[in-house]
mmCIF file of C-alpha atoms and ligand atoms in Angstrom:
data_model
loop_
_atom_site.group_PDB
_atom_site.id
_atom_site.type_symbol
_atom_site.label_atom_id
_atom_site.label_comp_id
_atom_site.label_asym_id
_atom_site.label_seq_id
_atom_site.Cartn_x
_atom_site.Cartn_y
_atom_site.Cartn_z
ATOM 1 C CA MET A 131 14.069 12.312 -0.653
ATOM 2 C CA PHE A 132 10.764 13.253 0.006
ATOM 3 C CA VAL A 133 9.482 16.401 -1.170
ATOM 4 C CA PRO A 134 6.312 18.176 0.592
ATOM 5 C CA GLU A 135 3.157 18.781 -1.526
ATOM 6 C CA PRO A 136 2.726 21.993 -1.806
ATOM 7 C CA GLY A 137 -0.739 23.584 -0.068
ATOM 8 C CA VAL A 138 -0.686 20.545 1.785
ATOM 9 C CA THR A 139 -0.139 20.212 5.565
ATOM 10 C CA TYR A 140 1.076 17.234 6.996
ATOM 11 C CA VAL A 141 -0.985 16.456 10.388
ATOM 12 C CA SER A 142 2.803 14.514 11.731
ATOM 13 C CA ASP A 143 4.109 18.013 11.233
ATOM 14 C CA LEU A 144 1.496 19.726 13.631
ATOM 15 C CA PRO A 145 1.696 19.733 17.640
ATOM 16 C CA PHE A 146 -0.543 17.260 19.710
ATOM 17 C CA THR A 147 -2.960 18.857 21.490
ATOM 18 C CA SER A 148 -2.925 15.652 23.475
ATOM 19 C CA GLU A 149 -2.020 11.914 22.293
ATOM 20 C CA ARG A 150 -2.291 8.098 24.263
ATOM 21 C CA ASN A 151 -1.042 5.293 22.789
ATOM 22 C CA GLY A 152 -0.796 1.429 23.580
ATOM 23 C CA TRP A 153 2.633 1.262 23.560
ATOM 24 C CA GLY A 154 5.413 3.470 23.711
ATOM 25 C CA PRO A 155 4.264 7.398 22.505
ATOM 26 C CA VAL A 156 3.059 7.537 18.915
ATOM 27 C CA GLU A 157 5.636 8.079 16.253
ATOM 28 C CA ARG A 158 5.903 10.660 13.399
ATOM 29 C CA ASP A 159 6.961 10.001 10.146
ATOM 30 C CA MET A 160 7.614 6.406 11.089
ATOM 31 C CA SER A 161 5.943 3.120 12.090
ATOM 32 C CA ASN A 162 5.327 2.789 15.971
ATOM 33 C CA GLY A 163 8.480 0.139 16.242
ATOM 34 C CA GLU A 164 8.665 -0.742 20.295
ATOM 35 C CA ARG A 165 8.316 1.184 23.314
ATOM 36 C CA ASP A 166 11.055 3.786 22.898
ATOM 37 C CA PRO A 167 10.719 6.840 20.757
ATOM 38 C CA ALA A 168 11.477 7.205 17.995
ATOM 39 C CA ASP A 169 12.935 3.525 17.242
ATOM 40 C CA GLY A 170 9.753 2.870 13.863
ATOM 41 C CA ASN A 171 10.508 1.582 10.907
ATOM 42 C CA PRO A 172 9.514 3.479 7.673
ATOM 43 C CA LEU A 173 5.542 3.501 7.493
ATOM 44 C CA ALA A 174 4.364 0.404 5.191
ATOM 45 C CA LEU A 175 0.933 -0.924 4.712
ATOM 46 C CA ALA A 176 0.081 -3.917 2.047
ATOM 47 C CA GLY A 177 3.599 -3.529 0.658
ATOM 48 C CA THR A 178 3.713 0.718 0.653
ATOM 49 C CA VAL A 179 5.784 2.402 1.955
ATOM 50 C CA TYR A 180 4.709 6.412 3.224
ATOM 51 C CA ASP A 181 7.441 8.986 3.949
ATOM 52 C CA LYS A 182 4.558 11.099 6.201
ATOM 53 C CA GLY A 183 1.702 9.412 8.854
ATOM 54 C CA LEU A 184 1.699 8.556 12.377
ATOM 55 C CA GLY A 185 2.747 5.712 13.668
ATOM 56 C CA ALA A 186 0.119 4.874 16.754
ATOM 57 C CA HIS A 187 -0.952 1.601 18.955
ATOM 58 C CA ALA A 188 -3.671 1.219 20.032
ATOM 59 C CA ALA A 189 -5.624 1.363 21.827
ATOM 60 C CA GLY A 190 -4.834 5.577 21.520
ATOM 61 C CA GLU A 191 -6.139 8.626 20.278
ATOM 62 C CA VAL A 192 -4.292 11.847 18.566
ATOM 63 C CA VAL A 193 -5.941 15.353 19.023
ATOM 64 C CA VAL A 194 -4.525 18.021 16.925
ATOM 65 C CA GLU A 195 -5.871 21.745 16.285
ATOM 66 C CA LEU A 196 -7.693 22.971 13.013
ATOM 67 C CA GLY A 197 -9.309 25.873 14.172
ATOM 68 C CA GLY A 198 -11.966 25.225 11.485
ATOM 69 C CA ALA A 199 -8.759 25.995 8.765
ATOM 70 C CA TYR A 200 -9.310 22.479 6.405
ATOM 71 C CA ARG A 201 -11.588 21.130 4.269
ATOM 72 C CA ARG A 202 -10.406 17.440 3.683
ATOM 73 C CA PHE A 203 -8.419 15.115 6.162
ATOM 74 C CA THR A 204 -7.197 12.071 3.934
ATOM 75 C CA ALA A 205 -4.948 9.627 4.892
ATOM 76 C CA GLU A 206 -4.418 5.742 4.110
ATOM 77 C CA VAL A 207 -4.914 3.447 7.163
ATOM 78 C CA GLY A 208 -4.256 0.172 8.069
ATOM 79 C CA VAL A 209 -2.171 -2.178 10.570
ATOM 80 C CA ASP A 210 1.696 -1.673 10.182
ATOM 81 C CA ASP A 211 3.674 -4.471 7.692
ATOM 82 C CA GLU A 212 5.612 -4.333 10.655
ATOM 83 C CA VAL A 213 3.942 -7.052 12.616
ATOM 84 C CA GLY A 214 2.643 -9.219 9.287
ATOM 85 C CA ALA A 215 -0.496 -10.419 9.424
ATOM 86 C CA LYS A 216 -1.189 -10.188 13.190
ATOM 87 C CA GLY A 217 -2.577 -7.099 14.744
ATOM 88 C CA ILE A 218 -6.547 -6.174 14.004
ATOM 89 C CA VAL A 219 -7.750 -2.581 14.669
ATOM 90 C CA ALA A 220 -10.256 -0.478 14.005
ATOM 91 C CA PHE A 221 -9.800 3.589 13.792
ATOM 92 C CA GLU A 222 -12.242 6.416 13.819
ATOM 93 C CA VAL A 223 -12.177 9.947 12.716
ATOM 94 C CA LEU A 224 -13.608 12.594 14.907
ATOM 95 C CA GLY A 225 -14.105 16.566 14.268
ATOM 96 C CA ASP A 226 -15.222 18.346 17.457
ATOM 97 C CA GLY A 227 -16.287 15.432 19.431
ATOM 98 C CA ARG A 228 -18.478 14.013 16.841
ATOM 99 C CA THR A 229 -17.378 10.942 14.870
ATOM 100 C CA LEU A 230 -16.970 11.486 10.608
ATOM 101 C CA LEU A 231 -15.925 8.184 10.006
ATOM 102 C CA SER A 232 -15.577 4.676 11.601
ATOM 103 C CA THR A 233 -13.440 2.631 9.748
ATOM 104 C CA GLY A 234 -14.704 -0.992 10.894
ATOM 105 C CA VAL A 235 -12.749 -3.395 11.870
ATOM 106 C CA LEU A 236 -8.914 -4.090 9.639
ATOM 107 C CA GLY A 237 -6.456 -6.842 10.281
ATOM 108 C CA GLY A 238 -2.625 -6.716 9.381
ATOM 109 C CA ALA A 239 -2.958 -8.720 5.820
ATOM 110 C CA ASP A 240 -5.962 -5.945 4.559
ATOM 111 C CA PRO A 241 -5.064 -3.702 2.470
ATOM 112 C CA ALA A 242 -4.756 0.014 3.422
ATOM 113 C CA PHE A 243 -8.055 1.938 3.714
ATOM 114 C CA PRO A 244 -8.736 4.827 1.944
ATOM 115 C CA VAL A 245 -9.327 7.782 4.228
ATOM 116 C CA ASP A 246 -11.243 11.051 2.922
ATOM 117 C CA VAL A 247 -13.451 13.168 5.450
ATOM 118 C CA ASP A 248 -14.887 16.430 5.043
ATOM 119 C CA VAL A 249 -14.023 18.563 7.782
ATOM 120 C CA THR A 250 -14.973 22.266 6.744
ATOM 121 C CA GLY A 251 -15.438 23.694 10.036
ATOM 122 C CA VAL A 252 -14.121 21.229 12.409
ATOM 123 C CA ARG A 253 -11.733 22.894 14.892
ATOM 124 C CA GLN A 254 -10.319 20.139 16.642
ATOM 125 C CA LEU A 255 -9.406 16.872 14.988
ATOM 126 C CA THR A 256 -9.674 13.382 16.831
ATOM 127 C CA LEU A 257 -7.868 10.352 15.413
ATOM 128 C CA ARG A 258 -8.693 7.463 17.388
ATOM 129 C CA VAL A 259 -7.212 3.867 17.367
ATOM 130 C CA LEU A 260 -9.364 0.865 18.535
ATOM 131 C CA ASP A 261 -8.164 -2.846 19.572
ATOM 132 C CA GLY A 262 -10.687 -3.799 17.229
ATOM 133 C CA GLY A 263 -12.540 -6.243 20.229
ATOM 134 C CA ASP A 264 -9.507 -8.554 21.170
ATOM 135 C CA GLY A 265 -7.090 -6.641 23.220
ATOM 136 C CA VAL A 266 -4.162 -4.793 21.948
ATOM 137 C CA ASP A 267 -1.765 -7.197 20.797
ATOM 138 C CA SER A 268 -0.083 -6.596 17.457
ATOM 139 C CA ASP A 269 -2.515 -3.236 17.319
ATOM 140 C CA HIS A 270 0.634 -1.658 15.459
ATOM 141 C CA ALA A 271 -1.940 1.030 13.888
ATOM 142 C CA ASP A 272 -0.637 3.676 10.704
ATOM 143 C CA TRP A 273 -2.362 6.642 9.549
ATOM 144 C CA ALA A 274 -0.193 7.153 6.451
ATOM 145 C CA ASP A 275 0.219 9.621 4.585
ATOM 146 C CA ALA A 276 -2.364 12.044 6.892
ATOM 147 C CA ARG A 277 -2.570 14.974 5.397
ATOM 148 C CA LEU A 278 -4.883 18.246 5.674
ATOM 149 C CA VAL A 279 -6.755 20.063 2.574
ATOM 150 C CA PRO A 280 -7.375 23.744 3.338
HETATM 151 CA CA1 LIG B 585 7.870 3.444 19.461
HETATM 152 CA CA1 LIG B 586 -6.415 -6.247 18.346
#
């Protein structure tokens, strides 16, 4: 059973100020799956399964309000194992419209990319998934274990 870590806020437990997604809705604590809501699988990157996080699909983004209450945003990002070695995406983290991190292009066979961003003073966090330059086929993109630390 999942036990939340004390003091940590999971992005998947926050309301979304806005949401765009390339295939159905952004899923909470599961992979994107198909077009219906809540039809995903456990979030999985390179064989590691995650209890918490967002299951997204390029091209899209999620915006959440931080109100300046957090110091760090961390996650493991990549293409979910549900599409095997397919899918090429890129992730961006923006704070109040300013780019804080760009991962560059990540493919379905790549390991999880560790994200650790200073969000001190950030009021609005945007998590964006881009198509990696080759269109959006199989672009099931996970923000696994996406968490905010005060
Ligand atoms: Ca779905
Ligand atoms: Ca792509």
